[in-house]
Each structure stands twice: as structure tokens, then as C-alpha cells.
Tab-separated table of C-alpha atoms in Angstrom:
chain	number	residue	atom	x	y	z
O	1	MET	CA	25.465	24.246	17.125
O	2	VAL	CA	26.201	23.219	13.544
O	3	LEU	CA	23.210	21.891	11.562
O	4	ASN	CA	23.698	19.135	9.016
O	5	LEU	CA	22.285	19.433	5.511
O	6	PHE	CA	19.089	17.474	6.315
O	7	ASP	CA	18.322	19.571	9.414
O	8	MET	CA	19.006	22.751	7.456
O	9	LYS	CA	16.545	21.700	4.761
O	10	ARG	CA	13.891	20.969	7.357
O	11	PHE	CA	14.571	24.296	9.072
O	12	LEU	CA	14.295	26.219	5.816
O	13	SER	CA	11.096	24.355	4.845
O	14	VAL	CA	9.505	25.318	8.184
O	15	ILE	CA	10.549	28.945	7.765
O	16	PHE	CA	9.199	28.878	4.217
O	17	ALA	CA	5.862	27.426	5.324
O	18	ILE	CA	5.528	30.077	8.060
O	19	SER	CA	6.322	32.860	5.625
O	20	ALA	CA	3.823	31.421	3.149
O	21	CYS	CA	1.079	31.295	5.773
O	22	PHE	CA	1.655	34.763	7.238
O	23	GLY	CA	2.870	36.652	4.206
O	24	THR	CA	1.073	39.814	3.072
O	25	ALA	CA	-0.114	40.874	-0.337
O	26	SER	CA	2.861	43.177	-0.651
O	27	ALA	CA	5.265	40.257	-0.171
O	28	GLU	CA	3.603	37.252	-1.740
O	29	ALA	CA	5.411	33.956	-1.515
O	30	VAL	CA	6.484	32.392	-4.806
O	31	LEU	CA	5.738	28.684	-4.755
O	32	SER	CA	7.260	26.168	-7.102
O	33	LEU	CA	5.617	22.888	-7.997
O	34	ASP	CA	7.998	20.955	-5.724
O	35	SER	CA	7.315	23.231	-2.747
O	36	CYS	CA	3.555	22.758	-3.201
O	37	ARG	CA	4.041	18.996	-3.351
O	38	ASN	CA	6.183	18.969	-0.200
O	39	MET	CA	3.742	21.089	1.789
O	40	ALA	CA	0.823	18.905	0.690
O	41	ILE	CA	2.689	15.734	1.681
O	42	ARG	CA	3.507	17.167	5.112
O	43	ASN	CA	-0.015	18.373	5.862
O	44	ASN	CA	-2.295	15.852	4.174
O	45	LYS	CA	-4.514	14.010	6.666
O	46	SER	CA	-4.980	10.924	4.496
O	47	LEU	CA	-1.200	10.453	4.365
O	48	LYS	CA	-1.001	10.643	8.140
O	49	ILE	CA	-3.707	7.976	8.326
O	50	ALA	CA	-1.746	5.831	5.857
O	51	GLU	CA	1.401	6.262	7.975
O	52	ALA	CA	-0.534	5.223	11.087
O	53	ASN	CA	-1.838	2.154	9.249
O	54	ALA	CA	1.702	1.237	8.230
O	55	LYS	CA	2.869	1.637	11.827
O	56	ALA	CA	0.011	-0.573	13.072
O	57	ALA	CA	0.913	-3.221	10.477
O	58	SER	CA	4.515	-3.121	11.693
O	59	TYR	CA	3.391	-3.739	15.270
O	60	ASN	CA	1.185	-6.614	14.118
O	61	ARG	CA	4.183	-8.219	12.402
O	62	LYS	CA	6.234	-7.908	15.597
O	63	SER	CA	3.342	-9.387	17.557
O	64	ALA	CA	3.194	-12.382	15.205
O	65	PHE	CA	6.961	-12.887	15.494
O	66	ALA	CA	6.643	-12.957	19.294
O	67	ASN	CA	4.635	-16.198	18.990
O	68	TYR	CA	7.933	-18.021	18.406
O	69	PHE	CA	8.916	-17.286	22.020
O	70	PRO	CA	7.504	-18.839	25.194
O	71	THR	CA	4.611	-17.278	27.055
O	72	ILE	CA	4.724	-16.796	30.822
O	73	ASP	CA	1.518	-16.521	32.856
O	74	VAL	CA	0.870	-15.943	36.536
O	75	SER	CA	-2.462	-16.887	38.089
O	76	GLY	CA	-3.774	-16.926	41.626
O	77	GLY	CA	-6.988	-17.254	43.580
O	78	TYR	CA	-8.716	-17.357	46.939
O	79	LEU	CA	-11.538	-19.716	47.980
O	80	TYR	CA	-13.748	-19.646	51.043
O	81	SER	CA	-15.771	-22.808	51.862
O	82	SER	CA	-18.486	-23.204	54.478
O	83	LYS	CA	-17.093	-26.649	55.383
O	84	GLU	CA	-13.606	-28.053	55.318
O	85	VAL	CA	-12.471	-31.098	53.376
O	86	SER	CA	-12.383	-34.111	55.741
O	87	LEU	CA	-10.088	-37.130	55.420
O	88	LEU	CA	-12.161	-39.066	58.005
O	89	ASN	CA	-15.807	-39.985	57.873
O	90	ASP	CA	-18.201	-39.214	60.719
O	91	GLY	CA	-17.963	-42.774	62.161
O	92	GLN	CA	-14.175	-42.578	62.319
O	93	LYS	CA	-14.334	-39.159	63.954
O	94	SER	CA	-16.557	-40.568	66.750
O	95	LEU	CA	-14.640	-43.852	67.090
O	96	LEU	CA	-11.081	-42.643	67.460
O	97	PRO	CA	-11.554	-40.325	70.491
O	98	ASN	CA	-13.278	-43.267	72.352
O	99	LEU	CA	-10.831	-45.915	71.310
O	100	GLY	CA	-9.584	-46.487	74.907
O	101	SER	CA	-13.089	-46.626	76.332
O	102	GLN	CA	-14.061	-49.255	73.815
O	103	MET	CA	-11.007	-51.317	74.798
O	104	SER	CA	-11.778	-51.089	78.542
O	105	THR	CA	-14.622	-53.665	78.445
O	106	PRO	CA	-12.583	-56.599	77.059
O	107	ILE	CA	-9.666	-55.630	79.325
O	108	ALA	CA	-11.954	-55.590	82.379
O	109	GLY	CA	-13.192	-59.085	81.495
O	110	TYR	CA	-9.626	-60.332	81.161
O	111	LEU	CA	-8.683	-58.828	84.562
O	112	LYS	CA	-11.704	-60.464	86.177
O	113	GLN	CA	-10.582	-63.831	84.851
O	114	LEU	CA	-7.045	-63.128	86.041
O	115	ALA	CA	-8.272	-62.159	89.511
O	116	ALA	CA	-9.785	-65.576	89.938
O	117	VAL	CA	-6.398	-67.168	89.315
O	118	ASP	CA	-3.980	-64.557	90.679
O	119	PRO	CA	-5.697	-61.734	92.596
O	120	ALA	CA	-2.433	-59.985	93.379
O	121	LEU	CA	-1.374	-59.709	89.747
O	122	ALA	CA	-4.834	-58.550	88.671
O	123	ALA	CA	-4.719	-55.844	91.325
O	124	LYS	CA	-1.388	-54.641	90.003
O	125	LEU	CA	-2.583	-54.610	86.339
O	126	ALA	CA	-5.883	-52.800	86.987
O	127	PRO	CA	-4.317	-49.288	87.244
O	128	LEU	CA	-2.250	-49.893	84.133
O	129	ALA	CA	-5.387	-50.924	82.196
O	130	ASN	CA	-7.163	-47.751	83.226
O	131	GLY	CA	-4.163	-45.622	82.179
O	132	LEU	CA	-3.924	-47.416	78.831
O	133	GLY	CA	-7.592	-46.641	78.100
O	134	ASP	CA	-7.099	-42.985	78.848
O	135	ALA	CA	-3.933	-42.914	76.685
O	136	MET	CA	-5.706	-44.564	73.778
O	137	ASN	CA	-8.537	-42.031	74.034
O	138	GLY	CA	-5.948	-39.202	73.898
O	139	ILE	CA	-4.167	-40.771	70.940
O	140	GLY	CA	-7.473	-41.094	69.042
O	141	SER	CA	-8.407	-37.489	69.748
O	142	SER	CA	-4.931	-36.321	68.653
O	143	LEU	CA	-5.253	-38.339	65.457
O	144	VAL	CA	-8.607	-36.785	64.626
O	145	ASP	CA	-7.177	-33.304	65.218
O	146	ALA	CA	-4.074	-34.079	63.169
O	147	LEU	CA	-6.139	-35.207	60.167
O	148	ARG	CA	-8.154	-31.987	60.003
O	149	THR	CA	-7.424	-30.108	56.722
O	150	ASP	CA	-8.842	-26.692	57.638
O	151	THR	CA	-9.616	-25.941	53.988
O	152	ARG	CA	-12.339	-23.393	54.647
O	153	ASN	CA	-9.886	-20.596	53.655
O	154	MET	CA	-7.670	-21.553	50.743
O	155	TRP	CA	-5.463	-19.520	48.434
O	156	GLY	CA	-2.884	-20.469	45.895
O	157	GLY	CA	-1.203	-19.549	42.627
O	158	MET	CA	0.774	-20.803	39.674
O	159	VAL	CA	3.493	-19.528	37.358
O	160	SER	CA	3.382	-21.323	34.017
O	161	LEU	CA	5.545	-21.289	30.892
O	162	THR	CA	4.432	-22.577	27.482
O	163	GLN	CA	6.827	-23.000	24.557
O	164	PRO	CA	5.230	-24.023	21.238
O	165	ILE	CA	7.243	-26.683	19.424
O	166	PHE	CA	5.005	-27.521	16.460
O	167	THR	CA	1.681	-25.838	15.669
O	168	GLY	CA	1.006	-27.213	12.218
O	169	GLY	CA	2.760	-24.256	10.555
O	170	LYS	CA	0.336	-21.702	12.010
O	171	ILE	CA	2.987	-19.416	13.517
O	172	ILE	CA	5.067	-19.373	10.336
O	173	ALA	CA	1.981	-18.611	8.244
O	174	TYR	CA	0.914	-15.801	10.588
O	175	ASN	CA	4.356	-14.227	10.353
O	176	ARG	CA	4.192	-14.293	6.570
O	177	ILE	CA	0.686	-12.830	6.603
O	178	THR	CA	1.691	-9.929	8.838
O	179	LYS	CA	4.829	-9.351	6.765
O	180	TYR	CA	2.770	-9.092	3.560
O	181	ALA	CA	0.207	-6.921	5.357
O	182	GLU	CA	2.979	-4.554	6.408
O	183	GLU	CA	4.269	-4.372	2.833
O	184	ILE	CA	0.733	-3.699	1.585
O	185	ALA	CA	0.381	-0.869	4.109
O	186	GLU	CA	3.661	0.623	2.882
O	187	LYS	CA	2.515	0.318	-0.734
O	188	GLN	CA	-0.796	1.956	0.116
O	189	LYS	CA	1.081	4.781	1.799
O	190	ASP	CA	3.215	5.244	-1.325
O	191	ALA	CA	0.076	5.180	-3.473
O	192	SER	CA	-1.528	7.800	-1.219
O	193	VAL	CA	1.535	10.018	-1.604
O	194	LYS	CA	1.320	9.710	-5.377
O	195	ASP	CA	-2.396	10.502	-5.292
O	196	VAL	CA	-1.703	13.628	-3.250
O	197	VAL	CA	1.095	14.681	-5.606
O	198	PHE	CA	-1.143	14.007	-8.591
O	199	GLY	CA	-3.934	16.142	-7.107
O	200	VAL	CA	-1.504	18.961	-6.301
O	201	ASP	CA	-0.107	18.859	-9.841
O	202	GLU	CA	-3.611	19.130	-11.289
O	203	ALA	CA	-4.501	22.032	-8.998
O	204	TYR	CA	-1.152	23.739	-9.646
O	205	TRP	CA	-1.450	23.655	-13.422
O	206	GLN	CA	-5.114	24.631	-13.169
O	207	VAL	CA	-4.055	27.814	-11.363
O	208	VAL	CA	-1.330	28.425	-13.949
O	209	SER	CA	-3.823	27.918	-16.780
O	210	LEU	CA	-6.376	30.321	-15.290
O	211	VAL	CA	-3.699	32.940	-14.532
O	212	GLN	CA	-2.489	32.712	-18.129
O	213	LYS	CA	-6.074	33.055	-19.354
O	214	GLN	CA	-6.564	36.012	-17.037
O	215	GLN	CA	-3.518	37.679	-18.565
O	216	LEU	CA	-4.833	36.808	-22.010
O	217	ALA	CA	-8.204	38.334	-21.193
O	218	GLU	CA	-6.496	41.492	-19.932
O	219	GLU	CA	-4.377	41.660	-23.080
O	220	TYR	CA	-7.450	41.168	-25.264
O	221	LEU	CA	-9.270	43.896	-23.344
O	222	LYS	CA	-6.327	46.260	-23.960
O	223	LEU	CA	-6.544	45.550	-27.675
O	224	LEU	CA	-10.243	46.394	-27.603
O	225	ASP	CA	-9.562	49.577	-25.625
O	226	THR	CA	-7.020	50.625	-28.225
O	227	LEU	CA	-9.469	49.800	-31.001
O	228	GLN	CA	-12.221	51.717	-29.210
O	229	TYR	CA	-9.952	54.749	-28.936
O	230	ASN	CA	-9.128	54.606	-32.652
O	231	VAL	CA	-12.769	54.082	-33.650
O	232	ASP	CA	-13.861	57.051	-31.509
O	233	ALA	CA	-11.268	59.177	-33.255
O	234	LEU	CA	-12.534	58.024	-36.661
O	235	ILE	CA	-16.129	58.756	-35.635
O	236	GLU	CA	-15.136	62.328	-34.773
O	237	GLU	CA	-13.512	62.621	-38.186
O	238	GLY	CA	-16.642	61.223	-39.827
O	239	VAL	CA	-14.843	58.219	-41.252
O	240	ALA	CA	-16.549	55.648	-38.992
O	241	THR	CA	-20.138	55.390	-37.765
O	242	LYS	CA	-21.573	55.142	-34.261
O	243	ALA	CA	-22.593	51.568	-35.080
O	244	ASP	CA	-18.922	50.700	-35.353
O	245	GLY	CA	-18.316	52.243	-31.928
O	246	LEU	CA	-21.231	50.355	-30.385
O	247	THR	CA	-19.989	47.083	-31.860
O	248	VAL	CA	-16.595	47.613	-30.260
O	249	ALA	CA	-18.233	48.620	-26.958
O	250	VAL	CA	-20.247	45.394	-26.914
O	251	LYS	CA	-17.055	43.430	-27.437
O	252	GLN	CA	-15.468	45.368	-24.571
O	253	ASN	CA	-18.323	44.485	-22.238
O	254	GLU	CA	-18.073	40.825	-23.217
O	255	ALA	CA	-14.311	40.893	-22.609
O	256	GLU	CA	-14.803	42.503	-19.178
O	257	ILE	CA	-17.358	39.823	-18.219
O	258	THR	CA	-14.953	37.122	-19.362
O	259	LEU	CA	-12.131	38.725	-17.365
O	260	THR	CA	-14.333	38.828	-14.255
O	261	LYS	CA	-15.197	35.137	-14.597
O	262	VAL	CA	-11.573	34.174	-15.102
O	263	THR	CA	-10.477	36.311	-12.138
O	264	ASP	CA	-13.021	34.605	-9.898
O	265	GLY	CA	-11.829	31.246	-11.196
O	266	VAL	CA	-8.235	32.152	-10.335
O	267	ALA	CA	-9.233	33.102	-6.782
O	268	LEU	CA	-11.156	29.854	-6.261
O	269	SER	CA	-8.414	27.696	-7.738
O	270	ARG	CA	-5.834	29.408	-5.505
O	271	MET	CA	-8.017	28.620	-2.480
O	272	LEU	CA	-8.145	24.969	-3.503
O	273	LEU	CA	-4.376	24.755	-3.964
O	274	ALA	CA	-3.776	26.520	-0.640
O	275	GLN	CA	-6.073	24.064	1.132
O	276	MET	CA	-4.297	21.093	-0.443
O	277	CYS	CA	-0.932	22.516	0.665
O	278	GLY	CA	-2.146	22.969	4.239
O	279	MET	CA	-2.127	26.776	4.122
O	280	PRO	CA	-4.984	29.139	5.079
O	281	ILE	CA	-7.189	29.473	2.000
O	282	HIS	CA	-6.739	33.251	1.843
O	283	THR	CA	-2.935	33.096	1.926
O	284	PRO	CA	-1.553	35.284	-0.892
O	285	PHE	CA	0.985	33.528	-3.106
O	286	ARG	CA	2.179	33.306	-6.663
O	287	LEU	CA	3.309	30.281	-8.632
O	288	ALA	CA	6.681	30.051	-10.292
O	289	ASP	CA	5.148	29.062	-13.659
O	290	GLU	CA	2.477	31.764	-13.798
O	291	GLU	CA	4.459	34.151	-15.965
O	292	ASN	CA	6.194	31.634	-18.187
O	293	LEU	CA	4.364	28.418	-19.009
O	294	SER	CA	7.007	26.137	-20.456
O	295	LEU	CA	7.033	22.447	-21.257
O	296	SER	CA	10.546	21.813	-19.992
O	297	GLY	CA	10.854	18.432	-18.384
O	298	THR	CA	8.294	16.744	-20.614
O	299	PRO	CA	9.672	14.149	-23.038
O	300	GLY	CA	7.802	15.471	-26.085
O	301	LYS	CA	7.010	11.967	-27.266
O	302	VAL	CA	5.735	8.663	-25.958
O	303	GLU	CA	8.485	6.123	-25.340
O	304	ALA	CA	8.144	2.353	-25.653
O	305	ILE	CA	6.246	0.859	-22.720
O	306	ASP	CA	7.163	-2.400	-20.984
O	307	MET	CA	4.080	-3.605	-19.112
O	308	GLU	CA	6.135	-5.807	-16.804
O	309	ASP	CA	7.959	-2.697	-15.569
O	310	VAL	CA	4.609	-0.964	-15.187
O	311	PHE	CA	3.242	-3.809	-13.082
O	312	ALA	CA	6.387	-3.705	-10.958
O	313	ASN	CA	5.932	0.047	-10.375
O	314	ARG	CA	2.198	0.090	-9.690
O	315	GLU	CA	1.421	-0.205	-5.988
O	316	GLU	CA	-2.054	-1.576	-6.723
O	317	ILE	CA	-0.686	-4.591	-8.603
O	318	GLN	CA	1.976	-5.247	-5.992
O	319	SER	CA	-0.623	-5.034	-3.230
O	320	LEU	CA	-2.867	-7.520	-5.034
O	321	GLU	CA	0.055	-9.903	-5.535
O	322	MET	CA	0.791	-9.795	-1.816
O	323	ALA	CA	-2.922	-10.194	-1.060
O	324	ALA	CA	-2.871	-13.444	-3.049
O	325	LYS	CA	0.074	-14.599	-0.927
O	326	ILE	CA	-1.821	-13.646	2.226
O	327	TYR	CA	-4.767	-15.830	1.210
O	328	ASP	CA	-2.366	-18.684	0.460
O	329	ASN	CA	-1.004	-18.450	4.001
O	330	LYS	CA	-4.519	-18.135	5.413
O	331	ARG	CA	-5.227	-21.501	3.797
O	332	ARG	CA	-2.191	-22.876	5.639
O	333	VAL	CA	-3.503	-21.425	8.894
O	334	GLU	CA	-6.820	-23.197	8.410
O	335	LEU	CA	-4.980	-26.381	7.486
O	336	SER	CA	-2.896	-26.196	10.680
O	337	ALA	CA	-6.068	-26.752	12.727
O	338	MET	CA	-6.156	-30.283	11.272
O	339	LEU	CA	-2.536	-31.075	12.171
O	340	PRO	CA	-0.978	-32.124	15.509
O	341	ASN	CA	0.150	-29.455	17.960
O	342	ILE	CA	3.035	-29.974	20.365
O	343	ALA	CA	4.043	-27.644	23.192
O	344	LEU	CA	6.484	-27.772	26.077
O	345	VAL	CA	4.926	-26.665	29.377
O	346	GLY	CA	6.412	-25.957	32.774
O	347	SER	CA	4.872	-24.523	35.924
O	348	TYR	CA	5.389	-23.814	39.588
O	349	SER	CA	2.239	-24.034	41.752
O	350	PHE	CA	1.836	-23.186	45.428
O	351	SER	CA	-1.003	-23.194	47.944
O	352	ASN	CA	-2.022	-22.521	51.515
O	353	PRO	CA	-2.903	-24.892	53.255
O	354	ASN	CA	0.186	-26.765	52.154
O	355	VAL	CA	-1.087	-29.966	50.503
O	356	LEU	CA	2.480	-31.248	50.405
O	357	ASN	CA	2.813	-31.155	54.183
O	358	GLY	CA	-0.424	-32.575	55.587
O	359	PHE	CA	-2.489	-29.432	54.918
O	360	ASP	CA	-0.258	-27.438	57.215
O	361	LYS	CA	-1.075	-23.703	57.461
O	362	SER	CA	1.947	-22.707	55.423
O	363	VAL	CA	2.847	-22.038	51.808
O	364	GLY	CA	4.184	-24.946	49.791
O	365	GLY	CA	4.733	-25.540	46.114
O	366	LEU	CA	6.246	-27.749	43.453
O	367	PHE	CA	7.571	-27.669	39.886
O	368	ASN	CA	6.059	-29.457	36.884
O	369	VAL	CA	7.554	-29.983	33.417
O	370	GLY	CA	5.867	-31.814	30.578
O	371	VAL	CA	4.925	-32.019	26.904
O	372	VAL	CA	1.387	-31.466	25.608
O	373	LEU	CA	0.276	-33.165	22.392
O	374	ARG	CA	-3.018	-32.383	20.682
O	375	ILE	CA	-4.097	-34.493	17.686
O	376	PRO	CA	-7.325	-33.522	15.868
O	377	ILE	CA	-9.219	-36.618	14.763
O	378	PHE	CA	-12.392	-35.464	13.059
O	379	HIS	CA	-13.122	-31.784	12.342
O	380	THR	CA	-15.406	-31.376	9.346
O	381	ALA	CA	-15.733	-27.606	9.828
O	382	ASP	CA	-11.960	-27.127	9.479
O	383	LEU	CA	-11.995	-28.997	6.171
O	384	PHE	CA	-14.568	-26.605	4.734
O	385	LYS	CA	-12.592	-23.639	6.068
O	386	VAL	CA	-9.573	-24.855	4.101
O	387	LYS	CA	-11.679	-25.098	0.936
O	388	ALA	CA	-13.130	-21.612	1.532
O	389	SER	CA	-9.650	-20.106	1.954
O	390	LYS	CA	-8.543	-21.823	-1.254
O	391	ALA	CA	-11.490	-20.208	-3.075
O	392	GLN	CA	-10.504	-16.811	-1.630
O	393	GLN	CA	-6.988	-17.357	-2.942
O	394	GLU	CA	-8.408	-17.974	-6.424
O	395	ILE	CA	-10.540	-14.816	-6.125
O	396	ALA	CA	-7.446	-12.795	-5.239
O	397	ARG	CA	-5.590	-14.183	-8.253
O	398	LEU	CA	-8.464	-13.361	-10.618
O	399	THR	CA	-8.750	-9.876	-9.115
O	400	MET	CA	-5.056	-9.306	-9.768
O	401	ASP	CA	-5.385	-10.485	-13.387
O	402	ASP	CA	-8.364	-8.177	-13.890
O	403	ALA	CA	-6.436	-5.267	-12.379
O	404	LYS	CA	-3.511	-5.915	-14.724
O	405	GLU	CA	-5.834	-5.756	-17.732
O	406	LYS	CA	-7.319	-2.488	-16.527
O	407	VAL	CA	-3.881	-1.021	-15.841
O	408	GLU	CA	-2.728	-1.992	-19.327
O	409	LEU	CA	-5.809	-0.284	-20.810
O	410	GLN	CA	-5.216	2.782	-18.650
O	411	VAL	CA	-1.578	3.025	-19.718
O	412	ASN	CA	-2.405	2.712	-23.418
O	413	GLN	CA	-5.148	5.311	-23.143
O	414	ALA	CA	-2.833	7.721	-21.312
O	415	ALA	CA	-0.112	7.183	-23.942
O	416	PHE	CA	-2.609	7.791	-26.741
O	417	LYS	CA	-3.883	10.991	-25.110
O	418	LEU	CA	-0.330	12.255	-24.587
O	419	ASP	CA	0.562	11.606	-28.211
O	420	GLU	CA	-2.639	13.359	-29.259
O	421	ALA	CA	-1.823	16.289	-26.950
O	422	TYR	CA	1.627	16.724	-28.530
O	423	ARG	CA	0.140	16.694	-32.039
O	424	LYS	CA	-2.492	19.198	-30.980
O	425	LEU	CA	0.209	21.386	-29.435
O	426	LYS	CA	2.130	21.541	-32.711
O	427	MET	CA	-0.999	22.460	-34.671
O	428	THR	CA	-2.087	25.162	-32.221
O	429	ALA	CA	1.427	26.647	-32.277
O	430	LYS	CA	1.207	26.971	-36.077
O	431	ASN	CA	-2.289	28.455	-35.811
O	432	MET	CA	-0.980	30.982	-33.297
O	433	GLU	CA	1.708	32.141	-35.697
O	434	LYS	CA	-0.863	32.634	-38.425
O	435	ALA	CA	-3.283	34.406	-36.057
O	436	GLU	CA	-0.572	36.842	-34.945
O	437	GLU	CA	0.365	37.551	-38.545
O	438	ASN	CA	-3.315	38.007	-39.424
O	439	LEU	CA	-3.845	40.428	-36.506
O	440	GLN	CA	-0.772	42.436	-37.484
O	441	ASN	CA	-2.045	42.718	-41.069
O	442	ALA	CA	-5.503	43.707	-39.847
O	443	ASN	CA	-4.098	46.473	-37.644
O	444	THR	CA	-1.977	47.724	-40.533
O	445	GLY	CA	-4.956	47.653	-42.912
O	446	PHE	CA	-7.164	49.446	-40.386
O	447	ALA	CA	-4.527	52.141	-39.863
O	448	GLU	CA	-4.322	52.618	-43.627
O	449	GLY	CA	-8.113	52.727	-43.948
O	450	VAL	CA	-8.292	49.577	-46.045
O	451	LEU	CA	-10.014	47.427	-43.400
O	452	THR	CA	-12.901	48.224	-41.047
O	453	ALA	CA	-13.189	47.881	-37.274
O	454	SER	CA	-15.182	44.682	-37.783
O	455	ASP	CA	-12.272	43.195	-39.689
O	456	VAL	CA	-9.914	44.088	-36.858
O	457	MET	CA	-12.260	42.622	-34.240
O	458	GLU	CA	-12.571	39.476	-36.273
O	459	ALA	CA	-8.770	39.198	-36.405
O	460	GLN	CA	-8.563	39.888	-32.670
O	461	THR	CA	-11.146	37.208	-31.946
O	462	ALA	CA	-9.229	34.733	-34.076
O	463	TRP	CA	-6.025	35.700	-32.272
O	464	LEU	CA	-7.718	35.282	-28.892
O	465	GLN	CA	-9.076	31.872	-29.850
O	466	ALA	CA	-5.731	30.711	-31.233
O	467	LYS	CA	-3.811	31.827	-28.159
O	468	SER	CA	-6.405	30.300	-25.825
O	469	GLU	CA	-6.202	27.002	-27.724
O	470	LEU	CA	-2.400	27.122	-27.560
O	471	LEU	CA	-2.568	27.717	-23.813
O	472	ASP	CA	-5.038	24.835	-23.395
O	473	ALA	CA	-2.798	22.611	-25.503
O	474	LYS	CA	0.222	23.388	-23.309
O	475	ILE	CA	-1.703	22.643	-20.119
O	476	ASP	CA	-3.217	19.523	-21.674
O	477	ALA	CA	0.230	18.271	-22.719
O	478	ARG	CA	1.540	18.890	-19.216
O	479	LEU	CA	-1.426	17.116	-17.582
O	480	CYS	CA	-1.356	14.214	-20.047
O	481	ASP	CA	2.311	13.716	-19.234
O	482	ILE	CA	1.378	13.627	-15.541
O	483	TYR	CA	-1.443	11.152	-16.251
O	484	LEU	CA	0.939	8.874	-18.125
O	485	SER	CA	3.583	9.101	-15.405
O	486	LYS	CA	0.980	8.132	-12.805
O	487	ALA	CA	-0.305	5.276	-14.983
O	488	LEU	CA	3.273	4.014	-15.432
O	489	GLY	CA	3.954	4.334	-11.695
O	490	ARG	CA	6.921	6.625	-12.368
O	491	MET	CA	5.815	9.843	-10.706
O	492	SER	CA	8.865	11.671	-9.421
O	493	TYR	CA	8.463	13.923	-6.391
């Protein structure tokens, strides 16, 4: 299978990380600044949290957008009642089954009167009257049974659809709020990446600085060893005294103590950098700039600064600007509670017993479609909520203005420190040249017997101080350039 360029880079980065984690002292990995940054970005927990926050904000925006579409709900229920709903009262229930019996008395009186006039006809109608009474009793009983609802066991359900038509601008405002919240989450993630890169850069150059100072301490100790050897030879010849030898020995002990401290500092700073890069803290590695500390890539001077570009590049300012927009839309949300709301509703409901068919023991249902209008008349609390959200919007605007002032101060301070660092670098470079020349002259004078061991040690101390100051100036210039890049929002990684 052929890998594309992106997959190949990812594959090589994984192989590199594995080799960095499991490498031995005999095969130390050489890490560049970019590789340290990449490993830190991949393994930093705070960045993963920021990514999760951005993902959650994206889902919230999609959730707010879904409010434009209709909602569909299904509901159902079951109800048991100890008594059924009755359409007839108790008097009607007792009257209807005896309807024929109640009619028999007036009919009997009529037949008696008829018998006095026409006995034959009355005799013929008597059986029919009795049958009619029995039929009316049956009809009344059937009617009572037919009007029973049998609602002791009821169940039913409904499927409803609601489509908002006008909500006072609430849905639009919520979509804008979630959109700005998502952008803020993305900006915070970018800011977190820059913070991680900034921390890695500091730790990286701290390791480089301490390694350079360790090499300087070793070089200084070699100079003292050479001087000690020469002084011992002069003591044997009777040219120098034991006091001279002891003075050099004291300097050697001080140099060894300094070397031990610097070595411990290197080990601790390497542990810190390894932890930031997501490697085991005891992983052996070397840095690409340990042997040659150069200032390539730094501008060497402070360029003109446009604060509007700075504000456009700083995630904090952009986040505050979007926060002000969020509060503006929150005010609109609160205001929407005071405006009419219109929604289109539709439903299908069904029940058993079937209320559409004389409470028959079957399932029956019907459709409903309508429009719901809600008009708030008097809501004092909502009015105060609108005023409170307007005050929050003003707070957000003032916070943004205050942040801009602080950013401007931060940028100017970083530019001033960088300019000062460059001037200091030039001066320390000149001092280093003079210190090297002075040390060379002192060694020559000591070899010729013109100068003493104390003079040589004094020249060595001056050389050590000058080189240490030059090293500090280089690191300071590098860090000040990083500080300014971060303040300008232009960190490249």
C-alpha cells in the first residue's frame, strides 16, 4: 500500500516518538525545537481538554440549529378507575328497564273502559298490551346496556408535531450565541496550543543554556587544571610558593562545585522538558542546539508594531469581542420572552374505549391541526432580565477595552526588553573579545614569568564571567524574541 505524504509524516513521527522513549544512552535521540513542540502538542492533556470543549461547543451549535425544525413527540398512558363514567343518572337507569311495566297501568285502564263498550275488541287487544309492555321493558334494558361506557380500563396515546413559526427571535439569537461560543472554544484551543509551545520553548532554551554553562564550567575547570599543573611545576623549581598552589586548588574546588550544580540543573531541566513532551522523565536525549547556540531566525531588531494587527492576532481579544456579541444576543433572548410566540401544531390521538364510536371496546383516533399564539401581557421580571443582560453586555465591552490596554502595555514592554536584549548582546560580545585577548596575554605573561598565577586566575575569572554573560545574553535575546512573538500573537509552530 502506498502512503501519502501526510500519512508518511505521521508514521515517521510515531516511529520517532517510540525511539525517543525507548532509546538508550548509547543512542540518544537528537531533538529539535520543532520536534519537542510537536510531541508536546500531541501529548498535552490541557490541549485534549480544549479540543473536547471545542467539540462540545460544536454539538451545542448543531443542537441550537435543530430548533428551526419541527419536534415530534409520542405520548401514551393507561388509567384504571374503580367506577366507570356513566351517561345516565341512577333514576334513568332504574326507569328505562321498567318502562313497559310503568305503561301497563294506563293501558289496563284503557282496556277496561274499552271492555265496557266492546268486550270482544278489548279481549283481542289485551295480549298485545301485555307483549308491548314486555317489549318496552326489553328496549329500556337494552338502552341502559348500550349507554354503558366501560371506562374502568382506559388507555390511549398521541403523536404530536410542533413547528415554531415566530418565537420573538429566540431561536436566531441562540444560534448566534452557540456559533460565537464555538468560535471562542476554537480560539481558546489555539491559545492553549500557543501556551504549550511557549512553555516548551522556555524549557528547551533553558536546557540549552544549562548545557552551554555546563560545557563552560568544564572548560573553566580544564583551564584551572592546566594552571595547577604549571604552578606545581613552578613550586618544584622554587619559583612559586605553596600559597599559590593552594589558591589555585581552592579555585578548582569552587569550579567543581559549580560544575556539579550545573550538571544537576541540566538533569532536572531535561526531566521537565521530557515531561512536557510526553516522554518518560528519564529518557536520554540531546537537543539540536546544545553544541551550537545560534540566533538564526531572530530578526535582530524590533519592527514597527500595528496594534490593530496585534488585536486581530490575539485570541484573548477575539474571544472577548465574541463574548460581547454573546451578551448582545442574550439580551435579545430575554427580550423575546416579551414578544408574541406563534407555532403550528398537529397531532393524532387515539384511545380505547373508542370515544368516537360510542365508547366501543376498540381503538379509534383522529387528527388535529392548529396554530398556537401566545402573547405576553405583563411580565415585570422579564423587563428586569433585559436590563440585566444589557448591563452584562456593557461589562463585556469594558472588559475588552481593559484587555486591549493591557495587551498594548505587554507588547510595548516585550518590544523594549527585546531591544534591550539585543543591545546587551552586542556589548557582551565585545566584552568577550576583550576577555579572550586578556586571558591570552595573561597566559603568555605567566609563561614568560612576568605575571603570577593570581593574575592568570583573575584573567580566567574575567573570561568566565564574560562568556557566561554572553551566553545569558544569547538566551535572553532568544527568549525575549519568543515573548514578543507571543505578545504579538505571531508564534509560528
